[in-house]
Amino acid sequence: MRVLLVEDDHGVGGAIKDVLDSRGHPVEWVTRGADALLRHRGADLLLLDLGLPDISGLEVLRRLRRLAATPILVLTASGTDERDIVRGLRLGADDYLLKPVRMDELLARMEAVLRRAQRDEGIPAISRVRVGGIDIDLDTHLVTVAGEEVVLTRIEFEILAVLARKAGTAVSREQLLDEVWGDAYVAVSRTFDVHLSKLRKKLGRPSPLHNIRGFGYRLGD
Ligand code: CA
């Protein structure tokens, strides 16, 4: 996969570029947010540091999401305010990694994020699910609640789509993580909770999304 790496720390950037290049993933490396906005088009995936010298990574993310749906993995320094990570996910980052980055974890996350994006493109245009006042078009990704369109991020939609295809039945947390992220690994678990709580808010009250303690979730009764 072609990777655009946005990282102003030369040690970190150089190490990531070397590893990815050696694994056959060509890397274009830029150190400024402005360059990320100019150069994102050729990339299959973006690795985006949040602390950049010109524009903040969050601002880069916000602007990029208006332009493209390219998968984005955020890189955050340890000690980064957790709220910034949540903001990043809310702005449409697909996942995040804490620095110092472990290369095997980076590669696993990159592959999972890319797999998910590719699977997204392959969703067949078949069905429509109604649960209570919620209408979910699995083809167009249009979701309405009580007739009003709600805007979901890609991950929120994917979570909802997995539950909608099995509406009225219990879906385990592991299965949901596996279907949405491609891997039910523990590291993604908290990211998942952030996405789920945002989705829950957008679906309104009374919530159609039921927790099944110790197991998972069910959409609808
Ligand atoms: Ca930085």
Short mmCIF file of C-alpha atoms and ligand atoms in Angstrom, two decimals:
data_model
loop_
_atom_site.label_atom_id
_atom_site.label_comp_id
_atom_site.label_asym_id
_atom_site.label_seq_id
_atom_site.Cartn_x
_atom_site.Cartn_y
_atom_site.Cartn_z
CA MET A 1 0.00 0.00 0.00
CA ARG A 2 1.14 3.55 -0.65
CA VAL A 3 1.53 5.43 2.60
CA LEU A 4 1.66 9.15 3.26
CA LEU A 5 3.54 9.67 6.51
CA VAL A 6 3.05 13.03 8.20
CA GLU A 7 5.58 13.28 11.01
CA ASP A 8 7.89 16.13 11.96
CA ASP A 9 10.12 14.08 14.27
CA HIS A 10 13.00 12.90 12.10
CA GLY A 11 13.90 9.94 14.30
CA VAL A 12 10.36 8.58 14.38
CA GLY A 13 9.60 9.41 10.76
CA GLY A 14 12.84 7.87 9.49
CA ALA A 15 12.32 4.67 11.46
CA ILE A 16 8.75 4.22 10.21
CA LYS A 17 9.72 5.00 6.62
CA ASP A 18 12.60 2.49 6.71
CA VAL A 19 10.42 -0.32 8.05
CA LEU A 20 7.51 0.31 5.70
CA ASP A 21 9.75 0.70 2.66
CA SER A 22 11.47 -2.58 3.53
CA ARG A 23 8.09 -4.32 3.75
CA GLY A 24 7.18 -3.14 0.27
CA HIS A 25 4.97 -0.22 1.28
CA PRO A 26 6.29 2.87 -0.50
CA VAL A 27 6.24 5.86 1.83
CA GLU A 28 6.01 9.51 1.00
CA TRP A 29 7.15 11.38 4.07
CA VAL A 30 6.23 14.98 4.80
CA THR A 31 6.80 16.95 7.97
CA ARG A 32 4.15 19.65 7.74
CA GLY A 33 0.36 19.55 7.92
CA ALA A 34 0.05 21.79 4.89
CA ASP A 35 1.96 19.22 2.82
CA ALA A 36 -0.38 16.46 4.01
CA LEU A 37 -3.30 18.40 2.57
CA LEU A 38 -1.49 18.82 -0.74
CA ARG A 39 -0.13 15.30 -1.09
CA HIS A 40 -2.82 12.94 0.25
CA ARG A 41 -4.34 12.01 -3.10
CA GLY A 42 -1.93 9.30 -4.15
CA ALA A 43 -2.02 7.51 -0.80
CA ASP A 44 -3.93 4.39 0.23
CA LEU A 45 -3.43 5.24 3.89
CA LEU A 46 -2.25 8.18 5.99
CA LEU A 47 -0.17 8.02 9.14
CA LEU A 48 -0.73 11.35 10.83
CA ASP A 49 1.15 12.76 13.80
CA LEU A 50 -1.04 15.07 15.88
CA GLY A 51 1.73 17.47 16.92
CA LEU A 52 2.89 19.20 13.74
CA PRO A 53 4.82 22.47 13.42
CA ASP A 54 2.42 24.42 11.20
CA ILE A 55 -1.17 23.18 11.51
CA SER A 56 -2.30 20.87 14.32
CA GLY A 57 -2.87 17.26 13.32
CA LEU A 58 -6.50 17.56 14.39
CA GLU A 59 -7.01 20.48 12.03
CA VAL A 60 -5.33 18.52 9.24
CA LEU A 61 -7.70 15.65 9.98
CA ARG A 62 -10.74 17.91 9.93
CA ARG A 63 -9.77 19.41 6.57
CA LEU A 64 -8.77 16.07 5.06
CA ARG A 65 -12.07 14.47 5.94
CA ARG A 66 -13.85 17.09 3.86
CA LEU A 67 -11.74 16.08 0.88
CA ALA A 68 -11.27 12.34 1.07
CA ALA A 69 -12.21 9.07 2.75
CA THR A 70 -8.62 7.77 2.77
CA PRO A 71 -8.03 5.64 5.88
CA ILE A 72 -6.14 7.61 8.54
CA LEU A 73 -4.17 6.25 11.48
CA VAL A 74 -3.28 8.88 14.03
CA LEU A 75 0.09 8.77 15.80
CA THR A 76 0.10 10.34 19.24
CA ALA A 77 2.93 11.01 21.65
CA SER A 78 2.53 9.27 24.98
CA GLY A 79 1.15 11.82 27.39
CA THR A 80 -1.15 13.23 24.72
CA ASP A 81 -4.36 14.47 26.27
CA GLU A 82 -6.84 11.62 25.90
CA ARG A 83 -9.42 14.15 24.76
CA ASP A 84 -7.31 14.82 21.68
CA ILE A 85 -7.44 11.14 20.78
CA VAL A 86 -11.22 11.18 21.15
CA ARG A 87 -11.39 14.37 19.07
CA GLY A 88 -9.31 12.67 16.42
CA LEU A 89 -11.66 9.72 16.27
CA ARG A 90 -14.64 12.05 16.17
CA LEU A 91 -13.08 13.90 13.28
CA GLY A 92 -12.91 10.64 11.37
CA ALA A 93 -9.58 9.01 12.17
CA ASP A 94 -9.90 5.26 11.75
CA ASP A 95 -7.67 4.36 14.64
CA TYR A 96 -4.74 5.63 16.68
CA LEU A 97 -1.37 4.41 17.88
CA LEU A 98 0.65 5.65 20.82
CA LYS A 99 4.32 6.50 20.40
CA PRO A 100 6.80 4.99 20.69
CA VAL A 101 5.29 3.01 17.86
CA ARG A 102 5.84 -0.75 17.86
CA MET A 103 6.41 -1.67 14.26
CA ASP A 104 4.55 -5.00 14.34
CA GLU A 105 1.55 -3.28 15.88
CA LEU A 106 1.74 -0.46 13.33
CA LEU A 107 1.72 -2.96 10.46
CA ALA A 108 -1.16 -4.93 11.97
CA ARG A 109 -3.24 -1.79 12.42
CA MET A 110 -2.46 -0.53 8.95
CA GLU A 111 -3.54 -3.82 7.43
CA ALA A 112 -6.73 -3.95 9.51
CA VAL A 113 -7.68 -0.38 8.58
CA LEU A 114 -7.01 -0.99 4.91
CA ARG A 115 -8.90 -4.28 4.87
CA ARG A 116 -11.86 -2.54 6.40
CA ALA A 117 -11.77 0.24 3.82
CA GLN A 118 -11.58 -2.27 0.97
CA ARG A 119 -14.43 -4.33 2.38
CA ASP A 120 -16.46 -1.14 2.60
CA GLU A 121 -16.17 -0.67 -1.13
CA GLY A 122 -17.42 -4.22 -1.67
CA ILE A 123 -20.64 -4.04 0.34
CA PRO A 124 -23.36 -5.32 -1.97
CA ALA A 125 -26.28 -3.04 -2.71
CA ILE A 126 -29.05 -5.13 -1.29
CA SER A 127 -30.91 -4.26 1.78
CA ARG A 128 -32.64 -1.88 3.97
CA VAL A 129 -33.33 -2.43 7.64
CA ARG A 130 -35.96 -0.78 9.79
CA VAL A 131 -35.70 -0.91 13.56
CA GLY A 132 -38.21 1.16 15.47
CA GLY A 133 -37.94 4.67 14.04
CA ILE A 134 -34.54 4.00 12.51
CA ASP A 135 -34.14 3.37 8.84
CA ILE A 136 -30.81 2.01 7.64
CA ASP A 137 -29.97 1.77 3.96
CA LEU A 138 -27.02 -0.63 3.76
CA ASP A 139 -26.43 0.35 0.16
CA THR A 140 -26.35 4.13 0.27
CA HIS A 141 -25.35 4.30 3.96
CA LEU A 142 -28.23 6.69 4.51
CA VAL A 143 -29.52 6.47 8.07
CA THR A 144 -32.59 8.29 9.30
CA VAL A 145 -33.95 8.52 12.81
CA ALA A 146 -37.63 9.51 12.99
CA GLY A 147 -37.35 10.64 9.38
CA GLU A 148 -34.33 12.87 10.00
CA GLU A 149 -31.02 12.00 8.38
CA VAL A 150 -28.16 11.42 10.82
CA VAL A 151 -24.57 11.71 9.69
CA LEU A 152 -22.42 8.80 10.82
CA THR A 153 -18.70 8.31 10.43
CA ARG A 154 -17.63 5.28 8.46
CA ILE A 155 -16.86 3.27 11.57
CA GLU A 156 -20.13 4.22 13.27
CA PHE A 157 -21.95 3.11 10.17
CA GLU A 158 -20.07 -0.16 10.04
CA ILE A 159 -20.91 -0.95 13.65
CA LEU A 160 -24.55 -0.14 12.95
CA ALA A 161 -24.53 -2.19 9.74
CA VAL A 162 -23.19 -5.29 11.48
CA LEU A 163 -25.90 -4.97 14.13
CA ALA A 164 -28.59 -4.15 11.55
CA ARG A 165 -27.86 -7.27 9.50
CA LYS A 166 -28.57 -9.22 12.66
CA ALA A 167 -31.27 -6.94 14.01
CA GLY A 168 -33.14 -8.40 16.96
CA THR A 169 -30.38 -10.87 17.72
CA ALA A 170 -27.42 -10.65 20.04
CA VAL A 171 -24.05 -9.91 18.54
CA SER A 172 -21.00 -10.54 20.68
CA ARG A 173 -18.52 -7.77 21.27
CA GLU A 174 -15.79 -9.97 19.77
CA GLN A 175 -17.77 -10.56 16.62
CA LEU A 176 -18.45 -6.84 16.25
CA LEU A 177 -14.78 -5.99 16.72
CA ASP A 178 -13.84 -8.70 14.29
CA GLU A 179 -16.28 -7.62 11.61
CA VAL A 180 -15.57 -3.91 11.92
CA TRP A 181 -11.81 -3.97 12.53
CA GLY A 182 -10.97 -7.28 10.95
CA ASP A 183 -9.33 -8.45 14.14
CA ALA A 184 -10.75 -8.80 17.62
CA TYR A 185 -7.54 -7.69 19.25
CA VAL A 186 -7.75 -6.06 22.62
CA ALA A 187 -5.92 -2.86 21.72
CA VAL A 188 -8.83 -1.65 19.63
CA SER A 189 -11.34 -2.22 22.38
CA ARG A 190 -11.37 1.28 23.88
CA THR A 191 -11.46 2.92 20.47
CA PHE A 192 -14.52 0.83 19.84
CA ASP A 193 -16.24 2.11 23.00
CA VAL A 194 -15.74 5.69 21.83
CA HIS A 195 -17.32 4.95 18.47
CA LEU A 196 -20.16 3.01 20.04
CA SER A 197 -21.09 5.76 22.49
CA LYS A 198 -21.10 8.34 19.68
CA LEU A 199 -23.32 6.07 17.60
CA ARG A 200 -25.65 5.54 20.52
CA LYS A 201 -26.06 9.31 20.98
CA LYS A 202 -26.82 9.82 17.31
CA LEU A 203 -29.51 7.13 17.33
CA GLY A 204 -31.41 9.01 20.04
CA ARG A 205 -33.66 7.88 22.82
CA PRO A 206 -35.09 5.49 23.74
CA SER A 207 -31.94 3.76 22.59
CA PRO A 208 -32.50 0.89 20.16
CA LEU A 209 -29.01 -0.34 21.00
CA HIS A 210 -29.14 -2.70 23.93
CA ASN A 211 -26.18 -3.81 26.00
CA ILE A 212 -26.14 -7.47 26.81
CA ARG A 213 -24.01 -7.66 29.90
CA GLY A 214 -20.95 -9.81 29.58
CA PHE A 215 -21.70 -10.62 25.97
CA GLY A 216 -22.32 -7.81 23.54
CA TYR A 217 -25.16 -5.89 21.92
CA ARG A 218 -28.47 -6.14 20.16
CA LEU A 219 -30.14 -3.67 17.84
CA GLY A 220 -33.90 -3.56 18.39
CA ASP A 221 -36.00 -5.75 20.63
CA CA B 1 5.30 15.83 16.25
#
